[in-house]
Amino acid sequence: LTTKVSLTKYEITGEKELAGASLELYAAERDANGNYTRKGDAIEKWTSTDKAHEIIGKLTAGASYILHETAAPNGYVVASDVPFVVNPDGTVTKVAMKDDTTKVSITKKDITGENEIAGATLEVWDMQGNVIDSWVSNGTAHEISGILAAGAKYILHEVSAPDGYVVATDVEFIVDANGKVTEVTMLDDTTKLHVTKKDITGEKELAGAALEVKDTDGNIIDAWVSDGTEHQIIGVLAVGKKYILHEVSAPNGYVVAEDVEFEVDVDGNITRIEMHDDT
């Protein structure tokens, strides 16, 4: 009788034939515990197509073999070896190997690592700088399944941060090669502005000045009356935009100062603005 073996390569659902997997066939030995190991050189090597790979009249009836995957297509994880025994009665021995998809879960959080942030424009790059995926965060994890290559390195890049936050440093990550979810977290620091109101000498803090921070369209972002201490604006202003510190009225005995135009530090450092009132 001629032996007939049909080897199929499926995705994890077992429904779709998977092309592009590098496969090898080995003779197998079985130990006393029932475990199979490969022995000798590969009997046959091939790359999967969208059809089953058939081996006719080459394998020994009743003998043990192992189907081994050396490389999975991009988006899939290399499967475990599949041992099998060739049917001794001449019927077709059907062997199926299933590849799980790669899974990456990306979260965008504030610097505390507790709060999800919406409104950040994000990209995943390969190491050549090609954009593989792009999206705007919506307050939930972003899932990338069946796209990235197992064991490969990628870069999570923030194109722009929401108002009140600073663009984060790129995050490199490697996709898990065993089918587990690769979890990647990027943290955005808040923008920080400290405003001081001093007399012309720059030594004395002044209380009683009515102050505003406005954008260049004249919209009032924050307003307060100085109390002799620094006024802080945290997680409100946007990086890369110009703002104006405007004095509405000065304390008695002082002259209203000229407007001060400024930009928030893009690296998350404290932006310090001093406004001086002459007498």
PDB file of C-alpha atoms in Angstrom:
ATOM      1  CA  LEU A   1       0.000   0.000   0.000  1.00  0.00           C
ATOM      2  CA  THR A   2       1.197   3.511  -0.820  1.00  0.00           C
ATOM      3  CA  THR A   3       1.272   5.863   2.146  1.00  0.00           C
ATOM      4  CA  LYS A   4      -0.540   9.168   1.731  1.00  0.00           C
ATOM      5  CA  VAL A   5      -0.050  12.096   4.079  1.00  0.00           C
ATOM      6  CA  SER A   6      -1.879  15.435   3.771  1.00  0.00           C
ATOM      7  CA  LEU A   7      -0.445  18.305   5.828  1.00  0.00           C
ATOM      8  CA  THR A   8      -2.441  21.511   6.274  1.00  0.00           C
ATOM      9  CA  LYS A   9      -1.424  24.786   7.854  1.00  0.00           C
ATOM     10  CA  TYR A  10      -4.324  26.700   9.411  1.00  0.00           C
ATOM     11  CA  GLU A  11      -4.780  29.884  11.383  1.00  0.00           C
ATOM     12  CA  ILE A  12      -5.943  29.348  14.962  1.00  0.00           C
ATOM     13  CA  THR A  13      -9.634  29.090  13.998  1.00  0.00           C
ATOM     14  CA  GLY A  14      -8.878  25.978  11.934  1.00  0.00           C
ATOM     15  CA  GLU A  15     -10.923  27.390   9.053  1.00  0.00           C
ATOM     16  CA  LYS A  16      -8.473  29.395   6.941  1.00  0.00           C
ATOM     17  CA  GLU A  17      -5.463  27.872   5.149  1.00  0.00           C
ATOM     18  CA  LEU A  18      -2.346  29.854   5.978  1.00  0.00           C
ATOM     19  CA  ALA A  19       0.279  30.507   3.324  1.00  0.00           C
ATOM     20  CA  GLY A  20       3.886  31.568   3.960  1.00  0.00           C
ATOM     21  CA  ALA A  21       4.822  29.283   6.865  1.00  0.00           C
ATOM     22  CA  SER A  22       8.216  27.528   6.622  1.00  0.00           C
ATOM     23  CA  LEU A  23       7.654  23.851   7.489  1.00  0.00           C
ATOM     24  CA  GLU A  24       9.790  20.732   7.880  1.00  0.00           C
ATOM     25  CA  LEU A  25       9.075  17.045   8.364  1.00  0.00           C
ATOM     26  CA  TYR A  26      11.188  14.808  10.609  1.00  0.00           C
ATOM     27  CA  ALA A  27      11.193  11.176  11.677  1.00  0.00           C
ATOM     28  CA  ALA A  28      10.276  10.918  15.363  1.00  0.00           C
ATOM     29  CA  GLU A  29      11.238   8.866  18.391  1.00  0.00           C
ATOM     30  CA  ARG A  30       8.857   8.277  21.266  1.00  0.00           C
ATOM     31  CA  ASP A  31      10.199   7.829  24.800  1.00  0.00           C
ATOM     32  CA  ALA A  32       8.729   5.863  27.699  1.00  0.00           C
ATOM     33  CA  ASN A  33       6.676   8.886  28.786  1.00  0.00           C
ATOM     34  CA  GLY A  34       5.038   9.198  25.395  1.00  0.00           C
ATOM     35  CA  ASN A  35       6.997  12.304  24.378  1.00  0.00           C
ATOM     36  CA  TYR A  36       8.095  12.655  20.763  1.00  0.00           C
ATOM     37  CA  THR A  37      11.455  14.094  19.671  1.00  0.00           C
ATOM     38  CA  ARG A  38      12.830  14.826  16.216  1.00  0.00           C
ATOM     39  CA  LYS A  39      15.637  12.607  14.948  1.00  0.00           C
ATOM     40  CA  GLY A  40      17.989  12.993  12.035  1.00  0.00           C
ATOM     41  CA  ASP A  41      17.791  15.551   9.256  1.00  0.00           C
ATOM     42  CA  ALA A  42      14.592  16.941   7.798  1.00  0.00           C
ATOM     43  CA  ILE A  43      12.937  14.521   5.382  1.00  0.00           C
ATOM     44  CA  GLU A  44      11.217  17.332   3.523  1.00  0.00           C
ATOM     45  CA  LYS A  45      11.014  21.143   3.657  1.00  0.00           C
ATOM     46  CA  TRP A  46       8.421  23.464   2.098  1.00  0.00           C
ATOM     47  CA  THR A  47       6.557  26.743   2.405  1.00  0.00           C
ATOM     48  CA  SER A  48       2.823  26.465   2.980  1.00  0.00           C
ATOM     49  CA  THR A  49       0.381  27.667   0.319  1.00  0.00           C
ATOM     50  CA  ASP A  50      -3.391  27.958   0.431  1.00  0.00           C
ATOM     51  CA  LYS A  51      -3.613  24.205  -0.225  1.00  0.00           C
ATOM     52  CA  ALA A  52      -2.625  21.099   1.719  1.00  0.00           C
ATOM     53  CA  HIS A  53       0.912  19.742   1.191  1.00  0.00           C
ATOM     54  CA  GLU A  54       0.818  16.072   0.188  1.00  0.00           C
ATOM     55  CA  ILE A  55       3.512  13.430   0.583  1.00  0.00           C
ATOM     56  CA  ILE A  56       2.753  10.258  -1.390  1.00  0.00           C
ATOM     57  CA  GLY A  57       4.656   6.975  -1.165  1.00  0.00           C
ATOM     58  CA  LYS A  58       7.562   8.384   0.822  1.00  0.00           C
ATOM     59  CA  LEU A  59       6.776   7.782   4.504  1.00  0.00           C
ATOM     60  CA  THR A  60       6.616   4.441   6.292  1.00  0.00           C
ATOM     61  CA  ALA A  61       3.226   3.011   7.330  1.00  0.00           C
ATOM     62  CA  GLY A  62       2.843   2.914  11.116  1.00  0.00           C
ATOM     63  CA  ALA A  63       5.946   5.056  11.686  1.00  0.00           C
ATOM     64  CA  SER A  64       6.056   8.237  13.761  1.00  0.00           C
ATOM     65  CA  TYR A  65       6.904  11.685  12.375  1.00  0.00           C
ATOM     66  CA  ILE A  66       6.927  15.317  13.513  1.00  0.00           C
ATOM     67  CA  LEU A  67       5.662  18.357  11.610  1.00  0.00           C
ATOM     68  CA  HIS A  68       7.868  21.295  12.620  1.00  0.00           C
ATOM     69  CA  GLU A  69       7.447  25.007  11.853  1.00  0.00           C
ATOM     70  CA  THR A  70      10.632  27.045  11.527  1.00  0.00           C
ATOM     71  CA  ALA A  71       9.023  30.415  10.726  1.00  0.00           C
ATOM     72  CA  ALA A  72       5.461  31.725  10.772  1.00  0.00           C
ATOM     73  CA  PRO A  73       4.018  34.364   8.417  1.00  0.00           C
ATOM     74  CA  ASN A  74       3.915  37.944   9.731  1.00  0.00           C
ATOM     75  CA  GLY A  75       1.052  38.313  12.179  1.00  0.00           C
ATOM     76  CA  TYR A  76       1.308  34.728  13.407  1.00  0.00           C
ATOM     77  CA  VAL A  77       3.191  32.809  16.078  1.00  0.00           C
ATOM     78  CA  VAL A  78       5.305  29.703  15.405  1.00  0.00           C
ATOM     79  CA  ALA A  79       3.251  26.652  16.426  1.00  0.00           C
ATOM     80  CA  SER A  80       4.365  23.779  18.623  1.00  0.00           C
ATOM     81  CA  ASP A  81       5.578  20.602  16.895  1.00  0.00           C
ATOM     82  CA  VAL A  82       2.818  18.214  15.798  1.00  0.00           C
ATOM     83  CA  PRO A  83       3.682  14.499  16.094  1.00  0.00           C
ATOM     84  CA  PHE A  84       1.688  11.949  14.080  1.00  0.00           C
ATOM     85  CA  VAL A  85       1.698   8.292  13.009  1.00  0.00           C
ATOM     86  CA  VAL A  86       1.190   7.332   9.370  1.00  0.00           C
ATOM     87  CA  ASN A  87      -1.975   5.275   8.866  1.00  0.00           C
ATOM     88  CA  PRO A  88      -0.969   1.639   8.237  1.00  0.00           C
ATOM     89  CA  ASP A  89      -4.049   0.816   6.117  1.00  0.00           C
ATOM     90  CA  GLY A  90      -3.313   3.089   3.169  1.00  0.00           C
ATOM     91  CA  THR A  91      -5.919   5.728   4.046  1.00  0.00           C
ATOM     92  CA  VAL A  92      -4.864   9.370   3.927  1.00  0.00           C
ATOM     93  CA  THR A  93      -3.169  10.547   7.134  1.00  0.00           C
ATOM     94  CA  LYS A  94      -4.451  14.073   7.731  1.00  0.00           C
ATOM     95  CA  VAL A  95      -2.264  16.339   9.841  1.00  0.00           C
ATOM     96  CA  ALA A  96      -3.246  19.901  10.779  1.00  0.00           C
ATOM     97  CA  MET A  97      -1.058  22.557  12.412  1.00  0.00           C
ATOM     98  CA  LYS A  98      -2.602  25.798  13.678  1.00  0.00           C
ATOM     99  CA  ASP A  99      -0.847  29.144  14.074  1.00  0.00           C
ATOM    100  CA  ASP A 100      -2.135  31.592  16.658  1.00  0.00           C
ATOM    101  CA  THR A 101      -2.085  35.305  15.833  1.00  0.00           C
ATOM    102  CA  THR A 102       0.233  37.823  17.453  1.00  0.00           C
ATOM    103  CA  LYS A 103      -1.568  40.055  19.943  1.00  0.00           C
ATOM    104  CA  VAL A 104      -0.468  43.505  21.087  1.00  0.00           C
ATOM    105  CA  SER A 105      -2.436  45.655  23.535  1.00  0.00           C
ATOM    106  CA  ILE A 106      -1.407  49.322  23.764  1.00  0.00           C
ATOM    107  CA  THR A 107      -2.571  51.664  26.510  1.00  0.00           C
ATOM    108  CA  LYS A 108      -2.066  55.415  26.760  1.00  0.00           C
ATOM    109  CA  LYS A 109      -2.056  56.694  30.341  1.00  0.00           C
ATOM    110  CA  ASP A 110      -1.188  59.785  32.298  1.00  0.00           C
ATOM    111  CA  ILE A 111       2.071  59.928  34.229  1.00  0.00           C
ATOM    112  CA  THR A 112       0.510  58.198  37.250  1.00  0.00           C
ATOM    113  CA  GLY A 113      -0.131  55.083  35.149  1.00  0.00           C
ATOM    114  CA  GLU A 114      -3.695  54.929  36.445  1.00  0.00           C
ATOM    115  CA  ASN A 115      -5.826  57.018  34.084  1.00  0.00           C
ATOM    116  CA  GLU A 116      -6.363  56.191  30.398  1.00  0.00           C
ATOM    117  CA  ILE A 117      -5.949  59.236  28.133  1.00  0.00           C
ATOM    118  CA  ALA A 118      -8.058  59.939  25.062  1.00  0.00           C
ATOM    119  CA  GLY A 119      -7.027  62.176  22.171  1.00  0.00           C
ATOM    120  CA  ALA A 120      -3.389  61.163  21.676  1.00  0.00           C
ATOM    121  CA  THR A 121      -2.363  60.486  18.056  1.00  0.00           C
ATOM    122  CA  LEU A 122      -0.238  57.320  18.047  1.00  0.00           C
ATOM    123  CA  GLU A 123       1.662  55.180  15.546  1.00  0.00           C
ATOM    124  CA  VAL A 124       3.453  51.835  15.561  1.00  0.00           C
ATOM    125  CA  TRP A 125       6.601  51.784  13.407  1.00  0.00           C
ATOM    126  CA  ASP A 126       8.839  48.939  12.332  1.00  0.00           C
ATOM    127  CA  MET A 127      12.577  49.465  12.855  1.00  0.00           C
ATOM    128  CA  GLN A 128      12.899  50.946   9.352  1.00  0.00           C
ATOM    129  CA  GLY A 129      10.441  53.718  10.264  1.00  0.00           C
ATOM    130  CA  ASN A 130       7.500  52.371   8.263  1.00  0.00           C
ATOM    131  CA  VAL A 131       4.118  53.129   9.857  1.00  0.00           C
ATOM    132  CA  ILE A 132       2.353  49.801  10.535  1.00  0.00           C
ATOM    133  CA  ASP A 133      -0.686  51.158  12.388  1.00  0.00           C
ATOM    134  CA  SER A 134      -1.993  54.569  13.463  1.00  0.00           C
ATOM    135  CA  TRP A 135      -4.914  55.675  15.626  1.00  0.00           C
ATOM    136  CA  VAL A 136      -6.192  58.247  18.115  1.00  0.00           C
ATOM    137  CA  SER A 137      -6.494  56.961  21.676  1.00  0.00           C
ATOM    138  CA  ASN A 138     -10.077  56.824  22.996  1.00  0.00           C
ATOM    139  CA  GLY A 139      -9.599  55.952  26.655  1.00  0.00           C
ATOM    140  CA  THR A 140      -9.430  52.185  26.116  1.00  0.00           C
ATOM    141  CA  ALA A 141      -6.622  49.828  25.086  1.00  0.00           C
ATOM    142  CA  HIS A 142      -5.847  49.646  21.356  1.00  0.00           C
ATOM    143  CA  GLU A 143      -5.572  46.050  20.109  1.00  0.00           C
ATOM    144  CA  ILE A 144      -3.393  44.956  17.170  1.00  0.00           C
ATOM    145  CA  SER A 145      -4.028  41.306  16.270  1.00  0.00           C
ATOM    146  CA  GLY A 146      -2.535  39.239  13.469  1.00  0.00           C
ATOM    147  CA  ILE A 147      -0.398  42.042  11.996  1.00  0.00           C
ATOM    148  CA  LEU A 148       2.944  42.326  13.793  1.00  0.00           C
ATOM    149  CA  ALA A 149       5.658  39.687  13.433  1.00  0.00           C
ATOM    150  CA  ALA A 150       6.372  37.407  16.392  1.00  0.00           C
ATOM    151  CA  GLY A 151       9.719  38.139  18.050  1.00  0.00           C
ATOM    152  CA  ALA A 152      10.208  41.363  16.052  1.00  0.00           C
ATOM    153  CA  LYS A 153      10.963  44.781  17.532  1.00  0.00           C
ATOM    154  CA  TYR A 154       8.676  47.772  16.965  1.00  0.00           C
ATOM    155  CA  ILE A 155       8.373  51.383  18.136  1.00  0.00           C
ATOM    156  CA  LEU A 156       5.323  53.046  19.682  1.00  0.00           C
ATOM    157  CA  HIS A 157       5.475  56.725  18.681  1.00  0.00           C
ATOM    158  CA  GLU A 158       3.278  59.601  19.823  1.00  0.00           C
ATOM    159  CA  VAL A 159       2.652  62.129  17.059  1.00  0.00           C
ATOM    160  CA  SER A 160       0.709  64.563  19.226  1.00  0.00           C
ATOM    161  CA  ALA A 161      -0.537  64.646  22.808  1.00  0.00           C
ATOM    162  CA  PRO A 162      -3.916  65.916  24.037  1.00  0.00           C
ATOM    163  CA  ASP A 163      -4.045  69.450  25.414  1.00  0.00           C
ATOM    164  CA  GLY A 164      -2.552  69.493  28.890  1.00  0.00           C
ATOM    165  CA  TYR A 165      -0.057  66.722  28.168  1.00  0.00           C
ATOM    166  CA  VAL A 166       3.472  66.435  26.815  1.00  0.00           C
ATOM    167  CA  VAL A 167       4.418  64.157  23.899  1.00  0.00           C
ATOM    168  CA  ALA A 168       6.052  61.039  25.364  1.00  0.00           C
ATOM    169  CA  THR A 169       9.390  59.493  24.421  1.00  0.00           C
ATOM    170  CA  ASP A 170       9.164  56.609  21.923  1.00  0.00           C
ATOM    171  CA  VAL A 171       8.669  53.155  23.448  1.00  0.00           C
ATOM    172  CA  GLU A 172      10.387  50.118  21.887  1.00  0.00           C
ATOM    173  CA  PHE A 173       8.786  46.707  22.360  1.00  0.00           C
ATOM    174  CA  ILE A 174       9.162  43.129  21.134  1.00  0.00           C
ATOM    175  CA  VAL A 175       6.138  41.061  20.134  1.00  0.00           C
ATOM    176  CA  ASP A 176       5.766  37.914  22.243  1.00  0.00           C
ATOM    177  CA  ALA A 177       6.771  34.886  20.187  1.00  0.00           C
ATOM    178  CA  ASN A 178       4.563  32.439  22.102  1.00  0.00           C
ATOM    179  CA  GLY A 179       1.120  33.869  21.390  1.00  0.00           C
ATOM    180  CA  LYS A 180       0.723  35.740  24.681  1.00  0.00           C
ATOM    181  CA  VAL A 181      -0.641  39.288  24.623  1.00  0.00           C
ATOM    182  CA  THR A 182       2.212  41.823  24.430  1.00  0.00           C
ATOM    183  CA  GLU A 183       1.173  44.689  26.692  1.00  0.00           C
ATOM    184  CA  VAL A 184       2.697  48.104  25.950  1.00  0.00           C
ATOM    185  CA  THR A 185       2.034  51.215  28.059  1.00  0.00           C
ATOM    186  CA  MET A 186       3.019  54.787  27.196  1.00  0.00           C
ATOM    187  CA  LEU A 187       2.772  57.494  29.845  1.00  0.00           C
ATOM    188  CA  ASP A 188       2.155  61.194  29.115  1.00  0.00           C
ATOM    189  CA  ASP A 189       3.385  63.770  31.587  1.00  0.00           C
ATOM    190  CA  THR A 190       1.276  66.887  32.167  1.00  0.00           C
ATOM    191  CA  THR A 191       2.229  70.404  31.096  1.00  0.00           C
ATOM    192  CA  LYS A 192       3.273  72.574  34.058  1.00  0.00           C
ATOM    193  CA  LEU A 193       3.188  76.361  34.260  1.00  0.00           C
ATOM    194  CA  HIS A 194       4.248  78.347  37.334  1.00  0.00           C
ATOM    195  CA  VAL A 195       3.470  82.083  37.254  1.00  0.00           C
ATOM    196  CA  THR A 196       4.954  84.586  39.696  1.00  0.00           C
ATOM    197  CA  LYS A 197       3.984  88.208  40.122  1.00  0.00           C
ATOM    198  CA  LYS A 198       6.783  90.383  41.507  1.00  0.00           C
ATOM    199  CA  ASP A 199       7.694  93.988  41.908  1.00  0.00           C
ATOM    200  CA  ILE A 200      10.184  95.580  39.527  1.00  0.00           C
ATOM    201  CA  THR A 201      13.137  94.440  41.630  1.00  0.00           C
ATOM    202  CA  GLY A 202      12.171  90.808  41.034  1.00  0.00           C
ATOM    203  CA  GLU A 203      12.568  90.092  44.753  1.00  0.00           C
ATOM    204  CA  LYS A 204       9.154  90.753  46.270  1.00  0.00           C
ATOM    205  CA  GLU A 205       6.036  88.655  45.451  1.00  0.00           C
ATOM    206  CA  LEU A 206       2.992  90.856  44.895  1.00  0.00           C
ATOM    207  CA  ALA A 207      -0.546  90.089  46.026  1.00  0.00           C
ATOM    208  CA  GLY A 208      -3.689  91.667  44.570  1.00  0.00           C
ATOM    209  CA  ALA A 209      -2.890  91.629  40.839  1.00  0.00           C
ATOM    210  CA  ALA A 210      -5.738  90.370  38.607  1.00  0.00           C
ATOM    211  CA  LEU A 211      -4.133  88.068  36.017  1.00  0.00           C
ATOM    212  CA  GLU A 212      -5.211  85.991  33.037  1.00  0.00           C
ATOM    213  CA  VAL A 213      -3.647  83.434  30.730  1.00  0.00           C
ATOM    214  CA  LYS A 214      -5.113  83.721  27.222  1.00  0.00           C
ATOM    215  CA  ASP A 215      -4.510  81.910  23.956  1.00  0.00           C
ATOM    216  CA  THR A 216      -3.596  83.917  20.857  1.00  0.00           C
ATOM    217  CA  ASP A 217      -7.284  84.073  19.877  1.00  0.00           C
ATOM    218  CA  GLY A 218      -8.046  85.925  23.098  1.00  0.00           C
ATOM    219  CA  ASN A 219      -9.790  83.031  24.853  1.00  0.00           C
ATOM    220  CA  ILE A 220      -9.236  83.132  28.615  1.00  0.00           C
ATOM    221  CA  ILE A 221      -7.723  79.826  29.762  1.00  0.00           C
ATOM    222  CA  ASP A 222      -7.258  80.736  33.443  1.00  0.00           C
ATOM    223  CA  ALA A 223      -7.856  83.800  35.635  1.00  0.00           C
ATOM    224  CA  TRP A 224      -6.858  84.551  39.227  1.00  0.00           C
ATOM    225  CA  VAL A 225      -5.787  87.220  41.686  1.00  0.00           C
ATOM    226  CA  SER A 226      -2.191  86.885  42.901  1.00  0.00           C
ATOM    227  CA  ASP A 227      -1.841  86.102  46.593  1.00  0.00           C
ATOM    228  CA  GLY A 228       1.905  86.434  47.101  1.00  0.00           C
ATOM    229  CA  THR A 229       2.703  82.879  46.057  1.00  0.00           C
ATOM    230  CA  GLU A 230       3.287  81.111  42.731  1.00  0.00           C
ATOM    231  CA  HIS A 231       0.166  80.332  40.702  1.00  0.00           C
ATOM    232  CA  GLN A 232       0.282  76.881  39.079  1.00  0.00           C
ATOM    233  CA  ILE A 233      -1.533  75.693  35.947  1.00  0.00           C
ATOM    234  CA  ILE A 234      -1.094  71.925  35.618  1.00  0.00           C
ATOM    235  CA  GLY A 235      -2.367  69.702  32.799  1.00  0.00           C
ATOM    236  CA  VAL A 236      -4.265  72.451  30.976  1.00  0.00           C
ATOM    237  CA  LEU A 237      -2.072  74.182  28.402  1.00  0.00           C
ATOM    238  CA  ALA A 238      -0.970  72.563  25.125  1.00  0.00           C
ATOM    239  CA  VAL A 239       2.634  72.198  23.994  1.00  0.00           C
ATOM    240  CA  GLY A 240       3.631  73.976  20.796  1.00  0.00           C
ATOM    241  CA  LYS A 241       1.055  76.757  21.227  1.00  0.00           C
ATOM    242  CA  LYS A 242       1.660  80.345  22.211  1.00  0.00           C
ATOM    243  CA  TYR A 243      -0.090  81.877  25.226  1.00  0.00           C
ATOM    244  CA  ILE A 244      -0.237  85.342  26.767  1.00  0.00           C
ATOM    245  CA  LEU A 245       0.047  86.281  30.430  1.00  0.00           C
ATOM    246  CA  HIS A 246      -2.098  89.409  30.796  1.00  0.00           C
ATOM    247  CA  GLU A 247      -2.508  91.681  33.795  1.00  0.00           C
ATOM    248  CA  VAL A 248      -6.044  93.028  34.057  1.00  0.00           C
ATOM    249  CA  SER A 249      -5.366  95.291  37.033  1.00  0.00           C
ATOM    250  CA  ALA A 250      -2.364  95.942  39.278  1.00  0.00           C
ATOM    251  CA  PRO A 251      -2.306  96.272  43.077  1.00  0.00           C
ATOM    252  CA  ASN A 252      -2.529  99.762  44.521  1.00  0.00           C
ATOM    253  CA  GLY A 253       0.727 101.617  44.019  1.00  0.00           C
ATOM    254  CA  TYR A 254       1.783  99.583  40.960  1.00  0.00           C
ATOM    255  CA  VAL A 255       1.478  99.957  37.198  1.00  0.00           C
ATOM    256  CA  VAL A 256      -0.115  97.311  34.970  1.00  0.00           C
ATOM    257  CA  ALA A 257       2.682  95.335  33.261  1.00  0.00           C
ATOM    258  CA  GLU A 258       2.983  94.605  29.563  1.00  0.00           C
ATOM    259  CA  ASP A 259       1.699  91.252  28.314  1.00  0.00           C
ATOM    260  CA  VAL A 260       4.160  88.337  28.385  1.00  0.00           C
ATOM    261  CA  GLU A 261       4.003  85.833  25.526  1.00  0.00           C
ATOM    262  CA  PHE A 262       5.250  82.291  26.198  1.00  0.00           C
ATOM    263  CA  GLU A 263       5.151  78.638  25.158  1.00  0.00           C
ATOM    264  CA  VAL A 264       4.914  75.623  27.461  1.00  0.00           C
ATOM    265  CA  ASP A 265       8.022  73.432  27.755  1.00  0.00           C
ATOM    266  CA  VAL A 266       7.662  70.431  25.433  1.00  0.00           C
ATOM    267  CA  ASP A 267       9.611  68.046  27.695  1.00  0.00           C
ATOM    268  CA  GLY A 268       7.353  68.177  30.735  1.00  0.00           C
ATOM    269  CA  ASN A 269       9.635  70.484  32.705  1.00  0.00           C
ATOM    270  CA  ILE A 270       8.108  73.348  34.677  1.00  0.00           C
ATOM    271  CA  THR A 271       7.656  76.489  32.573  1.00  0.00           C
ATOM    272  CA  ARG A 272       8.304  79.469  34.844  1.00  0.00           C
ATOM    273  CA  ILE A 273       6.941  82.897  33.906  1.00  0.00           C
ATOM    274  CA  GLU A 274       7.656  86.056  35.905  1.00  0.00           C
ATOM    275  CA  MET A 275       5.752  89.279  35.446  1.00  0.00           C
ATOM    276  CA  HIS A 276       7.124  92.445  37.097  1.00  0.00           C
ATOM    277  CA  ASP A 277       5.037  95.452  38.128  1.00  0.00           C
ATOM    278  CA  ASP A 278       6.705  98.839  38.310  1.00  0.00           C
ATOM    279  CA  THR A 279       5.586 101.277  40.959  1.00  0.00           C
TER     280      THR A 279
END
